[in-house]
mmCIF file of C-alpha atoms and ligand atoms in Angstrom:
data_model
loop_
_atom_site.group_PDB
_atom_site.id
_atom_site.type_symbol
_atom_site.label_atom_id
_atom_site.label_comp_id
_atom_site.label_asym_id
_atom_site.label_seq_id
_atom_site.Cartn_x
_atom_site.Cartn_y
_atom_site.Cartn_z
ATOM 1 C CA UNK L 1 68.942 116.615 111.734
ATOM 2 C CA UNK L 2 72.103 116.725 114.308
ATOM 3 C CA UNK L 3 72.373 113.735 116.539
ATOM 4 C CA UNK L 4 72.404 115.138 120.041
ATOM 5 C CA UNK L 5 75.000 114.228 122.583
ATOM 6 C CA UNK L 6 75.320 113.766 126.371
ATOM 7 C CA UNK L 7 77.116 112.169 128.571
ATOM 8 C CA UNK L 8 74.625 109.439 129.392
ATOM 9 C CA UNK L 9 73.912 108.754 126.060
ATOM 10 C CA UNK L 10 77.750 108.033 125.052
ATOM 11 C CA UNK L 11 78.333 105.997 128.197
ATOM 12 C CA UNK L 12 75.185 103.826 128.084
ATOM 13 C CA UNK L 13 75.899 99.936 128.399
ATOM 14 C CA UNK L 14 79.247 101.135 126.740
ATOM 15 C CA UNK L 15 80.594 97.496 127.982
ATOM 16 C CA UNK L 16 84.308 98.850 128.339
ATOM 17 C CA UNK L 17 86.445 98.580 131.690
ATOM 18 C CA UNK L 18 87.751 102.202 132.070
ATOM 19 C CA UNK L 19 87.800 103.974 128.560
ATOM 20 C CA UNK L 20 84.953 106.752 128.838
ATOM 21 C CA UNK L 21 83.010 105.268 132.183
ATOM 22 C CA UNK L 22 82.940 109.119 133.077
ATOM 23 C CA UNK L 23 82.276 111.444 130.444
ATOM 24 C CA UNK L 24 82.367 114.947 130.671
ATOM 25 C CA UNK L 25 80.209 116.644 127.869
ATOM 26 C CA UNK L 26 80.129 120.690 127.214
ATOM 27 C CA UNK L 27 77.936 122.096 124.770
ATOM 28 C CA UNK L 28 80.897 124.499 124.161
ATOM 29 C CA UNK L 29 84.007 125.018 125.475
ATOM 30 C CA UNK L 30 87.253 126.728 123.907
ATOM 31 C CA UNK L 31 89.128 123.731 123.593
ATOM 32 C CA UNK L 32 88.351 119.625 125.098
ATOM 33 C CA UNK L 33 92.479 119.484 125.417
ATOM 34 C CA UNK L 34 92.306 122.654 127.794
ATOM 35 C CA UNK L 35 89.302 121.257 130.079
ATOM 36 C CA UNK L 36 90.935 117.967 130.206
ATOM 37 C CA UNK L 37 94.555 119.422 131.097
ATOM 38 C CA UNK L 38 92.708 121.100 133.959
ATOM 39 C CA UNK L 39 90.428 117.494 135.238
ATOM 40 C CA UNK L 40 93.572 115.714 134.905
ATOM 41 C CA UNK L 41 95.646 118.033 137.236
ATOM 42 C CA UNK L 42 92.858 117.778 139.315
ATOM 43 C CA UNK L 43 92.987 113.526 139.143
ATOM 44 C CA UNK L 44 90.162 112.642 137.143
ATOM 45 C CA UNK L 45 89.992 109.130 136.824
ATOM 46 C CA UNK L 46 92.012 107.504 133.573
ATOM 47 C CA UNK L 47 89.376 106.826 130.583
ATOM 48 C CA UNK L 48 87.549 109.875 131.440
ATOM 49 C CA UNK L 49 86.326 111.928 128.187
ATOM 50 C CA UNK L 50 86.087 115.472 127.557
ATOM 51 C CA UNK L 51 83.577 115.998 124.457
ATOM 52 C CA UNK L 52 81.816 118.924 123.251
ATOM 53 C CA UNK L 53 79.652 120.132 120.237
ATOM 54 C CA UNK L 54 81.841 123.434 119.355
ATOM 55 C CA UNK L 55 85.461 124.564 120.422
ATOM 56 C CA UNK L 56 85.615 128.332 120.362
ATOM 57 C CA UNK L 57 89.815 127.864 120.100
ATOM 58 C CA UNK L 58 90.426 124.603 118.322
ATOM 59 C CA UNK L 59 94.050 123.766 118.613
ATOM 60 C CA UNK L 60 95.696 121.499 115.631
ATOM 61 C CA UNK L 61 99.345 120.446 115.662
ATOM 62 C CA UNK L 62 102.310 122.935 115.835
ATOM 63 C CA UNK L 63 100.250 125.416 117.067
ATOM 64 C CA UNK L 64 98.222 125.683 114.728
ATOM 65 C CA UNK L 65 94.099 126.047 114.748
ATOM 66 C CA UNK L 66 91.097 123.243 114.375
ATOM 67 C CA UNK L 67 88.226 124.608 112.859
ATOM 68 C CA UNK L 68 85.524 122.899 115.298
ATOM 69 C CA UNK L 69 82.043 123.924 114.148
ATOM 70 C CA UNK L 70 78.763 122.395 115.321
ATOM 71 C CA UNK L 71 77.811 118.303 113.572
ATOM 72 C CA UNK L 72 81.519 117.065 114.601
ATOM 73 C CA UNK L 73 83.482 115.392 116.981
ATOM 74 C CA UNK L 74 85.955 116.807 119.358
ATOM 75 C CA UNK L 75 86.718 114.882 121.887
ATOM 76 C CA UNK L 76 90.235 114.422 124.634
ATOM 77 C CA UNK L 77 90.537 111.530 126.659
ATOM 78 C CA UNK L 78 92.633 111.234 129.704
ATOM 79 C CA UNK L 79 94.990 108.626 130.204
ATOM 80 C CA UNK L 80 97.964 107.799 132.606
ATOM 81 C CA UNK L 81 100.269 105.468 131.017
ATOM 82 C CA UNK L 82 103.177 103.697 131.712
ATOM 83 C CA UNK L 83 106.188 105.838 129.679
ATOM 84 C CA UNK L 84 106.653 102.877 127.800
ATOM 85 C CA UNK L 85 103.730 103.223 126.363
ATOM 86 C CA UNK L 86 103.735 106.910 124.713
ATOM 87 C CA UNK L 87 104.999 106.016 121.333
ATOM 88 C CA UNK L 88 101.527 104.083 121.111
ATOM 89 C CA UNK L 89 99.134 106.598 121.794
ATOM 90 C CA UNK L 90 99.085 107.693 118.472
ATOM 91 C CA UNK L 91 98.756 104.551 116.958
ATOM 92 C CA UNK L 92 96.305 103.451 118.916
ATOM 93 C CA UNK L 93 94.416 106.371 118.262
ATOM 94 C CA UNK L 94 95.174 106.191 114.622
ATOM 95 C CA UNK L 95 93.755 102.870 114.912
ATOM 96 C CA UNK L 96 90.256 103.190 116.902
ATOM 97 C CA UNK L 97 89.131 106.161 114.944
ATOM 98 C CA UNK L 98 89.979 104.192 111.274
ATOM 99 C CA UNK L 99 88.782 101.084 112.904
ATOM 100 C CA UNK L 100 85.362 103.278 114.239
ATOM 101 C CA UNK L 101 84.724 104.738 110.916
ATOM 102 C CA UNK L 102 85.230 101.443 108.686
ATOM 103 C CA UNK L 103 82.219 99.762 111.078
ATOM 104 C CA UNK L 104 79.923 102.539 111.710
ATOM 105 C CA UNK L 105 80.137 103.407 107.357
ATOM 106 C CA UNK L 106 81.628 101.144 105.787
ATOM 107 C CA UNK L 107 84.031 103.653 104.881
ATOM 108 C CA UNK L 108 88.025 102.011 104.439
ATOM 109 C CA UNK L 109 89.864 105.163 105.857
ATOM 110 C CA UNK L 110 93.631 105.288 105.812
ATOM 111 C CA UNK L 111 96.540 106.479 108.109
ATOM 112 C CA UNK L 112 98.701 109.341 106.861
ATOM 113 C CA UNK L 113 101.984 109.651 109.211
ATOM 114 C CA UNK L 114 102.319 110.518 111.893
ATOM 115 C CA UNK L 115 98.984 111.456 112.693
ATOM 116 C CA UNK L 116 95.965 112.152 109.939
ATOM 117 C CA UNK L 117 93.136 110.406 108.859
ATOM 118 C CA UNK L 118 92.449 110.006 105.465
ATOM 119 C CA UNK L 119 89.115 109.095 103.498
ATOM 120 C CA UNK L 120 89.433 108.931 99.651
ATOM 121 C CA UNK L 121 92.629 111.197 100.120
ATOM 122 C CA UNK L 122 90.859 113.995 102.044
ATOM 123 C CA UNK L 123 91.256 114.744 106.049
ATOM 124 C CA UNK L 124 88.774 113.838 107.396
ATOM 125 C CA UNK L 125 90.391 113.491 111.494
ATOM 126 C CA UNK L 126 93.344 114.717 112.739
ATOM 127 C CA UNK L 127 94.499 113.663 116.294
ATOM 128 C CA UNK L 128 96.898 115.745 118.790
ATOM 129 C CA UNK L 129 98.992 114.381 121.930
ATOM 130 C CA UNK L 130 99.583 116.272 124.831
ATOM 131 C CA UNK L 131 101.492 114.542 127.752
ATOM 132 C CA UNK L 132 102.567 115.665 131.328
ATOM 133 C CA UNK L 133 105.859 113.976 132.640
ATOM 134 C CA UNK L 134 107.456 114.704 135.689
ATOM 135 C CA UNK L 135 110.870 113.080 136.749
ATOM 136 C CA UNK L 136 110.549 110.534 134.126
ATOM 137 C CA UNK L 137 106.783 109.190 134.930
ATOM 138 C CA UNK L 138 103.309 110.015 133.185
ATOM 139 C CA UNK L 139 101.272 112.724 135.599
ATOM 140 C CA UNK L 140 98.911 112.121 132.589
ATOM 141 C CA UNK L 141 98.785 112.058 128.750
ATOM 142 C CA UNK L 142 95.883 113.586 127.123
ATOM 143 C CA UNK L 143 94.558 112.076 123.588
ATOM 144 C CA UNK L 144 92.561 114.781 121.511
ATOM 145 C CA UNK L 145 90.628 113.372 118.354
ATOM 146 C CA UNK L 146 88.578 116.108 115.855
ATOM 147 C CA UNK L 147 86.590 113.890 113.359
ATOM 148 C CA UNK L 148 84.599 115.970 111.065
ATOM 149 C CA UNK L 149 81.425 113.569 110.602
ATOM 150 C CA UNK L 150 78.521 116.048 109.393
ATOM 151 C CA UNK L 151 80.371 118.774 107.990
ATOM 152 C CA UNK L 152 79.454 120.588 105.281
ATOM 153 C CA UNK L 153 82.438 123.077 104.872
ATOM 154 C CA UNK L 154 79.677 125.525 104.321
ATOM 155 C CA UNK L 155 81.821 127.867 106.672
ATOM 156 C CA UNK L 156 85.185 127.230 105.468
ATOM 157 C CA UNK L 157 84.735 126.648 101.614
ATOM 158 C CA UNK L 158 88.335 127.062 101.194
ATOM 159 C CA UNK L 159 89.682 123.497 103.170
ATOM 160 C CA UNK L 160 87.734 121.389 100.631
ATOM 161 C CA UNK L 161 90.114 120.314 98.396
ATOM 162 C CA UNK L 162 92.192 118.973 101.394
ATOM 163 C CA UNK L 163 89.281 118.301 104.062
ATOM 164 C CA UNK L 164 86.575 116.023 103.771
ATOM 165 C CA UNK L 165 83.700 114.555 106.504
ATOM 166 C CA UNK L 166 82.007 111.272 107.064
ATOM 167 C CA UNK L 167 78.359 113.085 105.860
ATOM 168 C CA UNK L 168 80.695 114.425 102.486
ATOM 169 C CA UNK L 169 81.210 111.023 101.275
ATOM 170 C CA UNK L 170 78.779 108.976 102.116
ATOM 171 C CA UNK L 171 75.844 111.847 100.460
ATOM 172 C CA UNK L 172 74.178 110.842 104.051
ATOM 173 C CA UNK L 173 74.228 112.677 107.955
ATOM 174 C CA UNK L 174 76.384 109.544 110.156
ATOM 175 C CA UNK L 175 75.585 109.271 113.968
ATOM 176 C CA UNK L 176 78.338 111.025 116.093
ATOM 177 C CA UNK L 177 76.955 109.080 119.157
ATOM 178 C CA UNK L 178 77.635 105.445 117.375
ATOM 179 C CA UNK L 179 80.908 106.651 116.038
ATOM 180 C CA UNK L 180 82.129 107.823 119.743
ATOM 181 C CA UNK L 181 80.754 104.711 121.107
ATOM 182 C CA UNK L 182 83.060 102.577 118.204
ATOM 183 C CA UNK L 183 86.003 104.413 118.990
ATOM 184 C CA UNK L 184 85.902 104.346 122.412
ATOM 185 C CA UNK L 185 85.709 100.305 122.637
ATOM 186 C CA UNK L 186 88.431 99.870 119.784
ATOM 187 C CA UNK L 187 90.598 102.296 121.536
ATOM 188 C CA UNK L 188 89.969 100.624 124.820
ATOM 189 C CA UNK L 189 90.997 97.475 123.311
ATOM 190 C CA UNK L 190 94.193 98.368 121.507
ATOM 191 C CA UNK L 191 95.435 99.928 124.934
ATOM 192 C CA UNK L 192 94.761 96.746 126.869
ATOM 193 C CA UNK L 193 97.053 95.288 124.243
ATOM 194 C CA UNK L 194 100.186 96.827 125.576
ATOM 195 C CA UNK L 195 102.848 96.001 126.360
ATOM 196 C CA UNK L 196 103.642 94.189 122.778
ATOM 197 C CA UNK L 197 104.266 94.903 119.569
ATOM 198 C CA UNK L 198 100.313 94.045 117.801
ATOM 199 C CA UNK L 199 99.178 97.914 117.873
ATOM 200 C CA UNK L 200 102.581 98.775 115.891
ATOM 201 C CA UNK L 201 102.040 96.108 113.459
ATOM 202 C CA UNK L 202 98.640 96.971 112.597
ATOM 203 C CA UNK L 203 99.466 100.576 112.519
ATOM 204 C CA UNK L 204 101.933 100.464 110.206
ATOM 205 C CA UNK L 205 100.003 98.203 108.027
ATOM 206 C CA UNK L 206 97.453 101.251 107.676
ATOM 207 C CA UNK L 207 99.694 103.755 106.885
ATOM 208 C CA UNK L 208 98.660 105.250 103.546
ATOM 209 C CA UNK L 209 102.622 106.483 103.522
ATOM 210 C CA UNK L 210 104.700 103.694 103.287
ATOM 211 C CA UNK L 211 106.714 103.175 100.135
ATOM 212 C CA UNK L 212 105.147 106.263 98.534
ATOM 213 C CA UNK L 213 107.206 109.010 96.994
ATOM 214 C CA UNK L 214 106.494 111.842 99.720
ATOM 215 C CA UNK L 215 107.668 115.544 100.935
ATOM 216 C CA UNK L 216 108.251 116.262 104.654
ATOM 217 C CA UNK L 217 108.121 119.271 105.823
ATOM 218 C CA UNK L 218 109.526 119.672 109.137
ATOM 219 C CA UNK L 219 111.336 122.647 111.368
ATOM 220 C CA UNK L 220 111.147 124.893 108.310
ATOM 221 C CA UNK L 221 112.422 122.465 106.204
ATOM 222 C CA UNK L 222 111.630 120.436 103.119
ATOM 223 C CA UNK L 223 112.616 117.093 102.429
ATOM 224 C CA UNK L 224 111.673 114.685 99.375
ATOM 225 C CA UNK L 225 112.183 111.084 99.439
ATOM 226 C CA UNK L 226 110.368 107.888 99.728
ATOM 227 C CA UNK L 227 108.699 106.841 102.849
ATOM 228 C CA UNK L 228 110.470 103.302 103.329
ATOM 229 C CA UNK L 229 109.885 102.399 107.112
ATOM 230 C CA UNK L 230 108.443 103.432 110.330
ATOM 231 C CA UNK L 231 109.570 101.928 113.519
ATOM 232 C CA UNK L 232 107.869 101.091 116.642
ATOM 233 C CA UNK L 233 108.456 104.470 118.597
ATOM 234 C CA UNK L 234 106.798 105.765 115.491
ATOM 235 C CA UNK L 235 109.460 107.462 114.017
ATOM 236 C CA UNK L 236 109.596 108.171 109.994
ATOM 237 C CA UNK L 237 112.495 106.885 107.694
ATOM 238 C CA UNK L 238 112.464 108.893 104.844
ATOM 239 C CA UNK L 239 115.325 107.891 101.734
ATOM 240 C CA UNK L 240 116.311 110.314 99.355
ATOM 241 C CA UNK L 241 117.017 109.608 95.764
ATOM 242 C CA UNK L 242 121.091 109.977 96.275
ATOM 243 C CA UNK L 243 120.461 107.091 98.757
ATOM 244 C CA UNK L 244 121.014 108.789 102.171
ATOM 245 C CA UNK L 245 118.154 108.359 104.624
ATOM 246 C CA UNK L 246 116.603 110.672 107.429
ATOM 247 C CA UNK L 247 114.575 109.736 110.274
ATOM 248 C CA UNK L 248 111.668 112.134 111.358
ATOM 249 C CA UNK L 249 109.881 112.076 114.540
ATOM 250 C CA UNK L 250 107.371 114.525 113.909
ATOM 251 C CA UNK L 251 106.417 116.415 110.358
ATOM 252 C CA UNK L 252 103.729 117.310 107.952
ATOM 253 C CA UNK L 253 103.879 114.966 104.576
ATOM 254 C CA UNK L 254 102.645 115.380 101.659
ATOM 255 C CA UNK L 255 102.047 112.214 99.098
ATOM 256 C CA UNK L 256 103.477 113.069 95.824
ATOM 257 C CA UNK L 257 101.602 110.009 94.125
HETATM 258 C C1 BTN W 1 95.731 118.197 113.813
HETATM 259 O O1 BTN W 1 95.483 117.493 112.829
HETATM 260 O O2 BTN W 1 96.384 119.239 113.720
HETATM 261 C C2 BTN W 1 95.220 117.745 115.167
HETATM 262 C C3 BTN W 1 93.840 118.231 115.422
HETATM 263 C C4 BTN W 1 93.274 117.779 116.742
HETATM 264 C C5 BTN W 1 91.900 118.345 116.988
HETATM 265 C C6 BTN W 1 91.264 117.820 118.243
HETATM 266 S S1 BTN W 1 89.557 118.249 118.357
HETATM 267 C C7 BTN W 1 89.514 117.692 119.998
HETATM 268 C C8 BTN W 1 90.793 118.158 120.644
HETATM 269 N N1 BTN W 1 90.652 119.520 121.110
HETATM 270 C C9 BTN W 1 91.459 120.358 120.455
HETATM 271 O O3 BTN W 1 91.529 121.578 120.669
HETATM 272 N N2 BTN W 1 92.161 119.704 119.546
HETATM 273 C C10 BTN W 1 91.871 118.280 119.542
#
């Protein structure tokens, strides 16, 4: 049976200073990044979580759509960072949700740059960055996280062979509400980090990309190389086999190995 969340439930003795000490919770709403673009133009307080059951209008990178049915997680928390610290968001995002799902299953998920989660290969999160800056300061930065945890693709049949959820591989229904919790504290704790260059380190030490023959595919482009290095603003170097290199800041990749 589906775990049920509220807001009161999530925040519960959570123990962390600022990082989801107000949560909003929707049963549905089109999309957590749109209600928590409006709270943060209105000044909700940094840490505060936007989480709902089902999006109606999921939105994925480069436009594209999240398929956000009932038994997941869909979440956007609002931050307002120093603009120092944007190149870390991702990481430390990265980072909480692996860091979530290795203690809540046991599973050992892995990073695929810049920005997907993968379990045995498979999706299984994907994480999108949305950030306001006005004359060269944060207004706020909004982190959106979609972990499928129950899903059983019964909907969308066709994502399978690239998608997989928590409930998929471990042949058992996993607790949204202990996951959330998780990820909320690690993520709390890698931000506290900053400045310095720990979350970077660890990051790149859980990418699933690095020295792996790989494909880019970015502005309508394809590019094949090996993924040699990342840096610490997160961007992608990416050699090709006549020895030239380019740098990506952004891109879909595909392992080739
Ligand atoms: C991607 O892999 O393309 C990023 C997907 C991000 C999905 C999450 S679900 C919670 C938040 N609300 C959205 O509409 N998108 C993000």
């Amino acid at each position: 049976m589906e775990d049920s969340l509220s807001a009161a439930a999530i925040a519960r003795d959570l123990g962390t200073r600022f990082m989801g000490q107000k949560i909003i919770y929707y049963p549905m709403v089109t999309s957590t990044m749109e209600v928590a673009r409006q709270e943060a133009q209105r000044g909700v307080v940094e840490g505060t979580v936007l989480i709902t059951d089902e999006q109606t209008a999921g939105r994925g990178r480069m436009r594209r759509v999240w398929l956000s049915p009932r038994g997941n997680i869909a979440l956007s928390v609002v931050l307002r960072p120093d603009i120092s610290y944007l190149p870390f968001l991702v990481m430390i995002a990265s980072l909480a949700v692996i860091q979530s799902i290795a203690v809540i299953t046991g599973l050992k998920p892995q990073i695929k740059w810049p920005n997907d989660i993968l379990v045995n290969g498979k999706k299984v999160c994907g994480i999108l960055i949305e950030n306001s800056i006005r004359a060269k300061l944060v207004d706020y930065s909004i982190i959106g996280i979609g972990i499928n945890v129950n899903d059983k693709f019964s909907q969308f049949p066709e994502i399978l062979p690239f998608a997989t959820s928590l409930s998929q591989e471990l042949g058992m229904d996993v607790s949204r509400l202990s996951v959330i919790r998780q990820l909320l504290i690690e993520a709390e704790k890698l931000y506290l980090t900053l400045p310095g260059q720990a979350v970077y380190q660890e990051w790149r030490d859980n990418l699933a990309t690095l020295g792996k023959r790989v494909q880019v595919k970015w502005n309508k482009s394809e590019y094949e190389g090996i993924a040699e290095s990342v840096d610490a603003d997160g961007a992608l170097l990416l050699r090709h086999a006549d020895g030239t290199a380019t740098k990506f800041i952004a891109g879909d990749v595909t392992l080739r190995e």
